[in-house]
Coordinates of C-alpha atoms in Angstrom, one line a residue:
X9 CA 0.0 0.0 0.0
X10 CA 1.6 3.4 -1.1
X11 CA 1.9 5.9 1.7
X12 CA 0.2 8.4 -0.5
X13 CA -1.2 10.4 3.0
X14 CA 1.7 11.3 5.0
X15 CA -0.1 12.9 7.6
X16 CA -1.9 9.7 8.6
X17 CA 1.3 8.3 10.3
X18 CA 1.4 11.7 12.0
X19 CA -2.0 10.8 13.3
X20 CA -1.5 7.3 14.4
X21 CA 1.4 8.3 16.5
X22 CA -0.9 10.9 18.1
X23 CA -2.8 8.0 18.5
X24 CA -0.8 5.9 20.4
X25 CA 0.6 9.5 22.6
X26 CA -3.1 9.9 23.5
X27 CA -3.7 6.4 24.6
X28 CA -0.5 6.8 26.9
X29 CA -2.0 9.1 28.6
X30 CA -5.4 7.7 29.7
X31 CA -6.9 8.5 33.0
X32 CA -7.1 5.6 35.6
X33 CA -10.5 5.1 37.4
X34 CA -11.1 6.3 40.6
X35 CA -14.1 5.2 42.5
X36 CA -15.4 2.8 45.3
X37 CA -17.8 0.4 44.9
X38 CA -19.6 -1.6 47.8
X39 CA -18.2 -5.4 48.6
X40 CA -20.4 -7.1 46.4
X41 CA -20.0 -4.9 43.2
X42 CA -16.0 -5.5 44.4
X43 CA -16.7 -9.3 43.8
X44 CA -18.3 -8.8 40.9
X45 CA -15.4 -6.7 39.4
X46 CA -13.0 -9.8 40.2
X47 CA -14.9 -11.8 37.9
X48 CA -15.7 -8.9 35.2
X49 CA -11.7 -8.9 35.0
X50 CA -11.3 -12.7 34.7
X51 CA -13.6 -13.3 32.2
X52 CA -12.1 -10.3 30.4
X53 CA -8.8 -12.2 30.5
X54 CA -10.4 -15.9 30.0
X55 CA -11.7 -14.6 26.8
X56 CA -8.5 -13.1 25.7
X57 CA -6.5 -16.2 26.1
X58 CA -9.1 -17.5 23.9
X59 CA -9.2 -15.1 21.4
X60 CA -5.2 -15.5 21.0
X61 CA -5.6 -19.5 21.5
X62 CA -8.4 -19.6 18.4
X63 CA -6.2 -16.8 16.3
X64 CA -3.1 -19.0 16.4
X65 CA -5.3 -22.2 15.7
X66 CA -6.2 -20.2 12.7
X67 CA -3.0 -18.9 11.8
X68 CA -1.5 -22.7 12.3
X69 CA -4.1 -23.6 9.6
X70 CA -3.2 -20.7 7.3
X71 CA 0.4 -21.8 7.4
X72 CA -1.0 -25.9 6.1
X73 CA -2.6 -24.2 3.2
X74 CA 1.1 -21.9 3.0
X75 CA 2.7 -25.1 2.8
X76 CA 0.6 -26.8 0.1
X77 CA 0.4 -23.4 -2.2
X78 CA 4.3 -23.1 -2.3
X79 CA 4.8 -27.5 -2.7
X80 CA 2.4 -27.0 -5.6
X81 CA 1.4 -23.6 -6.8
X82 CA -1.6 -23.5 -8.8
X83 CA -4.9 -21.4 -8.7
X84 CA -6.9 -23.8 -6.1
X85 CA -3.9 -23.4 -3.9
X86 CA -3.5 -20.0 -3.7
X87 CA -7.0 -19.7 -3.5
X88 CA -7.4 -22.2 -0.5
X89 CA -4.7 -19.9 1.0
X90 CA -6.4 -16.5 0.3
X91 CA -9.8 -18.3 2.4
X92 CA -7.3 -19.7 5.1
X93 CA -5.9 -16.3 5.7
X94 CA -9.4 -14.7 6.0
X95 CA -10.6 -16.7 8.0
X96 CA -7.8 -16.3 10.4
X97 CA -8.7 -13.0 10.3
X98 CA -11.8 -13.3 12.3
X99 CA -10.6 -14.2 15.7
X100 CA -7.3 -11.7 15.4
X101 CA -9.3 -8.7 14.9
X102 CA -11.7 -9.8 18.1
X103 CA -8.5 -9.0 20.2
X104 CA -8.3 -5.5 18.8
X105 CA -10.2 -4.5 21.7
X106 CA -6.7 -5.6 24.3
X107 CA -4.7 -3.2 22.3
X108 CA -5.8 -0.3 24.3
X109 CA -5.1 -0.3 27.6
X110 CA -3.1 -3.1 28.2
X111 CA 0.4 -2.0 27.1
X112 CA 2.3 -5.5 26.9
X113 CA -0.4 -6.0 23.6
X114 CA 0.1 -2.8 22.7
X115 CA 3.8 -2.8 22.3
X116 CA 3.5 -6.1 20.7
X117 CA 0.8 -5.7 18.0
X118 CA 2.6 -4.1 15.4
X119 CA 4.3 -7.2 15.1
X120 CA 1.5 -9.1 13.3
X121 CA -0.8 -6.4 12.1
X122 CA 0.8 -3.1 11.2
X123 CA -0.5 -1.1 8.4
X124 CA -0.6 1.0 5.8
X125 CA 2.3 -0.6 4.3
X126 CA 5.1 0.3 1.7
X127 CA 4.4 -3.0 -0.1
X128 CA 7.6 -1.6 -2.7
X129 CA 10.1 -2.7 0.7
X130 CA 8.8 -6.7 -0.1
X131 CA 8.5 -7.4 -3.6
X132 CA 7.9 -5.7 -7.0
X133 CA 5.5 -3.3 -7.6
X134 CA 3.8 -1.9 -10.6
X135 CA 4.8 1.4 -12.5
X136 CA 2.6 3.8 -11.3
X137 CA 3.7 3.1 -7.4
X138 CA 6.8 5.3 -8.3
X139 CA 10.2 4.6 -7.7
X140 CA 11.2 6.9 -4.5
X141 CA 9.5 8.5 -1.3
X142 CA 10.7 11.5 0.3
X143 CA 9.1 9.9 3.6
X144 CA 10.7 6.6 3.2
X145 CA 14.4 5.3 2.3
X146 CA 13.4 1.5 1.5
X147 CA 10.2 2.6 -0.5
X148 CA 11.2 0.0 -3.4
X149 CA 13.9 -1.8 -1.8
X150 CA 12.6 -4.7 -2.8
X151 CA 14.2 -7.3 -0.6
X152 CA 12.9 -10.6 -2.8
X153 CA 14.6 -8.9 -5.7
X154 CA 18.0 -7.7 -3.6
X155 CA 20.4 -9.5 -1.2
X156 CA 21.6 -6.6 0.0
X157 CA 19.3 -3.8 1.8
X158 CA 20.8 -0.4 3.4
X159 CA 19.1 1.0 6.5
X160 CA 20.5 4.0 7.3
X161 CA 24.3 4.0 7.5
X162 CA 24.1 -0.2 7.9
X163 CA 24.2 -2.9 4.6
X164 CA 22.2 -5.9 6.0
X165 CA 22.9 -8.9 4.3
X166 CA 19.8 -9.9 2.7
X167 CA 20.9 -13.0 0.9
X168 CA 19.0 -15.4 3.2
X169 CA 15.6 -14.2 3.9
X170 CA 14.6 -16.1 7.1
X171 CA 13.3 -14.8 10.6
X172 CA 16.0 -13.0 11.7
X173 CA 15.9 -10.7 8.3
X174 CA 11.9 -10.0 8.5
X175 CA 12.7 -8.9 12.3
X176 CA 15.1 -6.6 11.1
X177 CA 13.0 -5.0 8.5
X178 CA 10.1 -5.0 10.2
X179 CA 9.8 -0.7 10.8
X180 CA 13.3 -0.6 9.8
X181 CA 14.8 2.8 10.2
X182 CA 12.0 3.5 13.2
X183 CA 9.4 4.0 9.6
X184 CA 6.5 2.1 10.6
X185 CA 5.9 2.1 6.7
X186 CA 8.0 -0.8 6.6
X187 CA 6.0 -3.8 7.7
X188 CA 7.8 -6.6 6.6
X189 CA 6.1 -9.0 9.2
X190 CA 2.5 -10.0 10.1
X191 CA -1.0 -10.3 8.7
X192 CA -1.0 -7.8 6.4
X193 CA 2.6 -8.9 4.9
X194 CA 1.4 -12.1 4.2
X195 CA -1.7 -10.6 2.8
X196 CA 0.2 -8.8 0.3
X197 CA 1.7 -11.5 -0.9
X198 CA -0.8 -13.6 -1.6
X199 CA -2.5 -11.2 -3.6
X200 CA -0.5 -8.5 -4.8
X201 CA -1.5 -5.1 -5.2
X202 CA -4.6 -4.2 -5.6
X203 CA -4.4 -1.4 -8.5
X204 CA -8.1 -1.1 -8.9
X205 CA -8.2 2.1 -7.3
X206 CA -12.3 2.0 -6.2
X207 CA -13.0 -0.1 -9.0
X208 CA -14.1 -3.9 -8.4
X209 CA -11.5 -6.3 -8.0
X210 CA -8.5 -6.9 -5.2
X211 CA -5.2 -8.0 -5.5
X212 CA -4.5 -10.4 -8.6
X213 CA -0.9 -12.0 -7.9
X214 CA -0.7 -15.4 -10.1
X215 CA -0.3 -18.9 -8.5
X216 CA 3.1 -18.6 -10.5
X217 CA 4.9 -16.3 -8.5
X218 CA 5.8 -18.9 -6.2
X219 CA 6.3 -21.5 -8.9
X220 CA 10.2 -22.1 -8.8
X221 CA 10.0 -24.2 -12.0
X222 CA 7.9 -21.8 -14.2
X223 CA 8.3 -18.7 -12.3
X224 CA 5.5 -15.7 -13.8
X225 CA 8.3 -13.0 -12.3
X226 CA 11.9 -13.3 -11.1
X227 CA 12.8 -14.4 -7.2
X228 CA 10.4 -17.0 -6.9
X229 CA 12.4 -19.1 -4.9
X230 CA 13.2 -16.3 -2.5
X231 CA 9.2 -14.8 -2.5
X232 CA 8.7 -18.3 -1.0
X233 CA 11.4 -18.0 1.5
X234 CA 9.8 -14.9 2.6
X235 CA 6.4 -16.1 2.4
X236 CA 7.6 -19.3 4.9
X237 CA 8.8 -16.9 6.7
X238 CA 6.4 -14.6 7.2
X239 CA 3.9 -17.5 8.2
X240 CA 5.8 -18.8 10.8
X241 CA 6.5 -16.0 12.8
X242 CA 3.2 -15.0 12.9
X243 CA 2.4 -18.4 14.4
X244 CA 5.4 -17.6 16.9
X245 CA 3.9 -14.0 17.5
X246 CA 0.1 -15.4 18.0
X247 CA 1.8 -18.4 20.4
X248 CA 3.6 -15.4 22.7
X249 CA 0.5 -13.1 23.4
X250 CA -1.7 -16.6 24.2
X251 CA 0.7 -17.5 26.4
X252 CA 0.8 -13.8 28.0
X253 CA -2.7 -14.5 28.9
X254 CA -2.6 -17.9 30.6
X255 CA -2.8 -18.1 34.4
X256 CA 1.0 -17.4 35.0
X257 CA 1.1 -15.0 32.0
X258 CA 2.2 -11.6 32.1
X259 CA -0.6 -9.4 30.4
X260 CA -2.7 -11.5 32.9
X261 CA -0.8 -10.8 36.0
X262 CA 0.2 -6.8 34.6
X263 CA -4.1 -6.7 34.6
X264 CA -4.2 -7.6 37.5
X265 CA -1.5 -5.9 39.1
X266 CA -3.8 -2.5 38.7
X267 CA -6.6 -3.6 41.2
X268 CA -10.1 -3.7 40.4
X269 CA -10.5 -0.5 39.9
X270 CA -7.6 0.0 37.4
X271 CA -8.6 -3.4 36.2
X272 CA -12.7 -2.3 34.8
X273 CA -10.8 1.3 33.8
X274 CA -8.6 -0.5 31.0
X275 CA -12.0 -3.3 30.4
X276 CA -13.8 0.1 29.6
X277 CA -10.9 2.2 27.6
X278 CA -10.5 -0.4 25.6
X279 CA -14.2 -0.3 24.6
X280 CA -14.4 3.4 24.2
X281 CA -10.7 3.8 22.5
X282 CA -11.4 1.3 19.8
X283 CA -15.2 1.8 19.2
X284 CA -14.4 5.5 18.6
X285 CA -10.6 6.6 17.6
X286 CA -9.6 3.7 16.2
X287 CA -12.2 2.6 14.1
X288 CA -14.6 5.2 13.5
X289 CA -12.0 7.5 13.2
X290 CA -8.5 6.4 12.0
X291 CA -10.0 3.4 9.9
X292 CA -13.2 4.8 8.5
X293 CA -13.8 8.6 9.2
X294 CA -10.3 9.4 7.5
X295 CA -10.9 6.7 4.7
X296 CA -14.3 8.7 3.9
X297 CA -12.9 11.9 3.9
X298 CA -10.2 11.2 1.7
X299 CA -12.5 8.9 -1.0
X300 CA -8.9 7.0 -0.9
X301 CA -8.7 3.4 -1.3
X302 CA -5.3 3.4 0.4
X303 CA -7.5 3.8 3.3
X304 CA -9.1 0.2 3.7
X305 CA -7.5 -2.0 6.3
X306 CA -7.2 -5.4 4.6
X307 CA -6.1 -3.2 0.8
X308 CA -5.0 -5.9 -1.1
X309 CA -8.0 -8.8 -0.5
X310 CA -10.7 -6.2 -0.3
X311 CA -11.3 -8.3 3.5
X312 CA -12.0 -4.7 5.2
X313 CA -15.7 -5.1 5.4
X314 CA -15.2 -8.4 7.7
X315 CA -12.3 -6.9 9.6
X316 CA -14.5 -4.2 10.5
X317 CA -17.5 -6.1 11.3
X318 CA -14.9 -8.7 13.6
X319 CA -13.5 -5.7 15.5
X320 CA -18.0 -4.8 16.6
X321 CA -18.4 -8.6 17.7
X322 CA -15.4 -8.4 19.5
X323 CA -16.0 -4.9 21.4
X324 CA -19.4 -7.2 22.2
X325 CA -17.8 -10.4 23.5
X326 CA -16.0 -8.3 25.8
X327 CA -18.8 -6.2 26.8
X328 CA -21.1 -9.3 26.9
X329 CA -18.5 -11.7 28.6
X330 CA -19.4 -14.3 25.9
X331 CA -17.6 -15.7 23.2
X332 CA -18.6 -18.0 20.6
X333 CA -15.1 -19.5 19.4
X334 CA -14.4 -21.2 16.2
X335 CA -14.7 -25.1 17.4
X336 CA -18.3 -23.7 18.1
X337 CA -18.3 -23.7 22.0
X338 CA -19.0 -20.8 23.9
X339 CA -17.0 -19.2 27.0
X340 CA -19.4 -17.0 29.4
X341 CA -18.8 -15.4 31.9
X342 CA -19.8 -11.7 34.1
X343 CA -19.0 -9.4 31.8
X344 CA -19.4 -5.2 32.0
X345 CA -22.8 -5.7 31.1
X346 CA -23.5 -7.8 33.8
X347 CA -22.1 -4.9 36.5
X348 CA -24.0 -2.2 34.6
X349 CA -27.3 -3.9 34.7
X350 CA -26.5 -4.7 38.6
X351 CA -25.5 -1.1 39.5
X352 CA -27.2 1.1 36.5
X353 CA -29.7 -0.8 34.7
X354 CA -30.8 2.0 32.7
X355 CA -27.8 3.2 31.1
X356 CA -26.7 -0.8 30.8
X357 CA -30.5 -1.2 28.6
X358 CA -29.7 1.6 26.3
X359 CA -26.0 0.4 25.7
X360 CA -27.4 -3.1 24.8
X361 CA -29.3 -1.2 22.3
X362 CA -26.7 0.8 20.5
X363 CA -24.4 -2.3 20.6
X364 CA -27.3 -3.8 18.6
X365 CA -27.5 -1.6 16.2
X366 CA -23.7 -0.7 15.8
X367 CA -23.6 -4.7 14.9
X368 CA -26.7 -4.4 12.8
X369 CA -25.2 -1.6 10.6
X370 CA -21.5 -3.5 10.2
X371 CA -23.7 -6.5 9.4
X372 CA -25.0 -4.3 6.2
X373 CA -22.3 -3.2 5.2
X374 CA -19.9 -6.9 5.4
X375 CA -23.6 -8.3 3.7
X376 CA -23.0 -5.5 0.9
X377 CA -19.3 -6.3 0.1
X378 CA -20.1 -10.3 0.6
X379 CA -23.4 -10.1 -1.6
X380 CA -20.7 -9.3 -4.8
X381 CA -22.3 -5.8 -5.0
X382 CA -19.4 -3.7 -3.6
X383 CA -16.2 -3.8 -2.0
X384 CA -15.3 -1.6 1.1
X385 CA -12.9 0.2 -0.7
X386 CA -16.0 0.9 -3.5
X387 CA -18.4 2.1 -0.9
X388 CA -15.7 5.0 0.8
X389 CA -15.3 6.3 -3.4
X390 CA -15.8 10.0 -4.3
X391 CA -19.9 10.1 -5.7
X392 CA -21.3 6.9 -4.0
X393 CA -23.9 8.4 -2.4
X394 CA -25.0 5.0 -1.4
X395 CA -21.9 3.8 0.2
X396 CA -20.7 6.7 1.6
X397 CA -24.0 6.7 3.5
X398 CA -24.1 3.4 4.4
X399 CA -20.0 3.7 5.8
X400 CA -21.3 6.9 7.5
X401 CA -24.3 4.8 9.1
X402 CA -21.6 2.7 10.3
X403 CA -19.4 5.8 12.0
X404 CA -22.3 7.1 13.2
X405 CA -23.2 4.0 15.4
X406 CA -19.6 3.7 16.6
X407 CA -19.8 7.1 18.0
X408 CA -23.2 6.6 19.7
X409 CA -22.1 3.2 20.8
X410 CA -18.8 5.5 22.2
X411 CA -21.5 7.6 24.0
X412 CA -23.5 4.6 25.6
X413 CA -20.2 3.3 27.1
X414 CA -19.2 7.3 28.8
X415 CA -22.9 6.9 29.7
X416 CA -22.4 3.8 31.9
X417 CA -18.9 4.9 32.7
X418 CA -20.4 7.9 34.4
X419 CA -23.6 6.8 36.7
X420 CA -20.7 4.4 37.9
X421 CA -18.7 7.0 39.2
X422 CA -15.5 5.9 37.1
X423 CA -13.4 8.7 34.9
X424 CA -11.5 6.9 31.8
X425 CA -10.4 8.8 28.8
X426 CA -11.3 7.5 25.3
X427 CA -8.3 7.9 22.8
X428 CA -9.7 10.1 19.9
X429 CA -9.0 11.1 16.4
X430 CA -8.3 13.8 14.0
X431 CA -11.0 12.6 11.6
X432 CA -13.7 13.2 14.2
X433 CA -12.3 15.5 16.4
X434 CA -10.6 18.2 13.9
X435 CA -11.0 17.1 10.3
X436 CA -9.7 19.9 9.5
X437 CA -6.6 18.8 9.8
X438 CA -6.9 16.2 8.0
X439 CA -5.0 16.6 4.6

């Protein structure tokens, strides 16, 4: 993905400085709503290890169908791989949610799902990407193509492309253009650009670019070094936050570390951080202001709509304190909801509600893009009327879904501060 809006990385990083500096909770709660905020925070972490547990299950079944596309490319590989990877990209983005307020998942998640991305630092690109950025050094570096890459004053040796090189390029020279690791890397190469613009179609990379006897473009051998690669770290990744979350593990025990107090506050900042400047803002907000298919979180598979949609059910899950997980069996337990409709049963009714509808309007929009009719990156386009409003429809129940949350938040007695964003706040400045 070409970083055609510099200012967006501006914006992420103000992002990340406003989530920094969240406020912690302060209030006192009578003995029983104490014991009932233990449990709120152990189902909250229950359902994390599961969400991690079920995203590496998935990612362990995306790296079978890996295998099998690179021992024999051929269109019903690749294609098996494309589902694989969707559909391991259903329980991932339930976890979105731990991202904010929990900072061991923070500092780790750029790992496996950084983006935009300067797809020119993996592999070749078409003409009209360009051949230089003033923003970035390793814009077309190309490692498949090069076994030598310079970061800054330093030659790495790129002639193997394992592990250990993917590490170092991943954000190399402190860029976070440069995602070399992670969903989305893996995503672009199994589909290649998507050069579309907000015309139909994603990505169209040929079965052959990983065919090392009848290679379609040069490197073939080494795009399926990197794609191996690539796979298996993610699985490594996936394995280290699941194990963070297991009885002994350290997100777990950091959680609990902040009392129960501190413990609901980052249950509840997550909510409102990722219902409002995260998604309605950064991923959909900016992407409607712009009309700019760069701005679509899964670019090159034109996956956005479900990625979207998985974020609402998992902002629900957590809410709810049930999870339906993908062997079909279902982990329940107290959740927020529960302690709202204990303590404030109004304000817990009408947040059901808008958590209802907020579902109800991703659900048309992932129906839209599944039905064949049009592609996330289609509906955000300069003159669709239709999808434009129906994105809009979408922003609109994040931010009253936002407002339900500071709603029960406040007849609590509890002070968090929601992470915001540009495109909501001060679009504006948003260039």
């Amino acid at each position: 993905m070409r970083a055609m809006i510099t200012a967006r990385y501006g914006s992420r990083l103000a992002a990340i400085g406003a989530t920094a500096l969240l406020t912690a909770a302060v209030f006192v709660l009578p003995a029983k709503a104490e014991t009932d905020a233990k449990a709120v925070i152990k189902t909250y972490s229950d359902i994390a290890l599961a969400k991690y547990e079920d995203s590496l299950t998935t990612a362990q079944a995306l790296d079978t169908a890996v295998d099998a596309l690179l021992a024999k490319p051929s269109v019903e590989t690749l294609t098996a791989a494309r589902e694989a990877w969707k559909a391991s990209r259903i329980p991932y983005q339930q976890t979105e949610v731990y991202r904010f307020g929990n900072k061991i998942v923070d500092d780790w998640e750029g790992k496996v799902n950084s983006w935009p991305l300067d797809e020119g630092l993996i592999d070749y690109v078409a003409k009209s990407y360009g051949t230089e950025s003033d923003a970035n050094a390793l814009y077309t570096a190309n490692v498949i193509a090069n076994k030598q890459v310079r970061i800054g004053n330093e030659t790495v040796d790129a002639s193997k492309i394992d592990a250990d090189l993917l590490r170092k390029l991943q954000e190399a020279g402190g860029n976070e253009a440069n995602v070399a690791t992670g969903y989305h890397a893996i995503e672009f190469l199994l589909w290649g650009q998507d050069l579309n613009g907000t015309g139909p179609g994603a990505g169209n990379r040929p079965a052959t670019d990983f065919d090392t006897k009848n290679c379609s473009h040069d490197n073939c051998d080494r795009r399926v070094a990197y794609l191996k690669a690539a796979s298996d770290l993610l699985q490594a990744d996936l394995a280290e936050m699941a194990g963070n979350w297991k009885a002994d593990g350290a997100a777990r025990k950091d959680l609990a570390g902040k009392g129960e107090e501190g413990g609901l506050a980052t249950i509840l900042t997550g909510l409102g951080s990722l219902s409002y400047g995260e998604l309605a803002g950064e991923r959909m907000k900016l992407g409607l202001i712009l009309h700019d298919p760069e701005e679509e979180h899964d670019c090159f598979s034109d996956n956005t709509h479900n990625s979207h949609y998985s974020d609402e059910t998992g902002m629900f899950s957590i809410y709810s304190g049930k999870l339906k997980r993908r062997d079909g069996s279902t982990l329940e337990g107290p959740g927020i909801e529960a302690l709202a409709e204990a303590k404030v049963p109004a304000e817990a009714k009408k947040l059901d509600t808008l958590f209802a509808d907020a579902e109800k309007k991703f659900g048309a929009i992932r129906d839209r893009a599944e039905s064949g009719k049009e592609a996330y990156d289609q509906m955000i386009a300069q003159g669709n009327e239709e999808g434009n409003a129906l994105v809009q429809a979408g922003i609109d129940a994040l931010i009253a879904q936002t407002r339900g949350i500071e709603a029960v938040v406040a007849a609590l007695n509890l002070k968090i501060s929601v992470e915001g964003s540009d495109s909501l706040d001060n679009p504006s400045a948003v260039q």
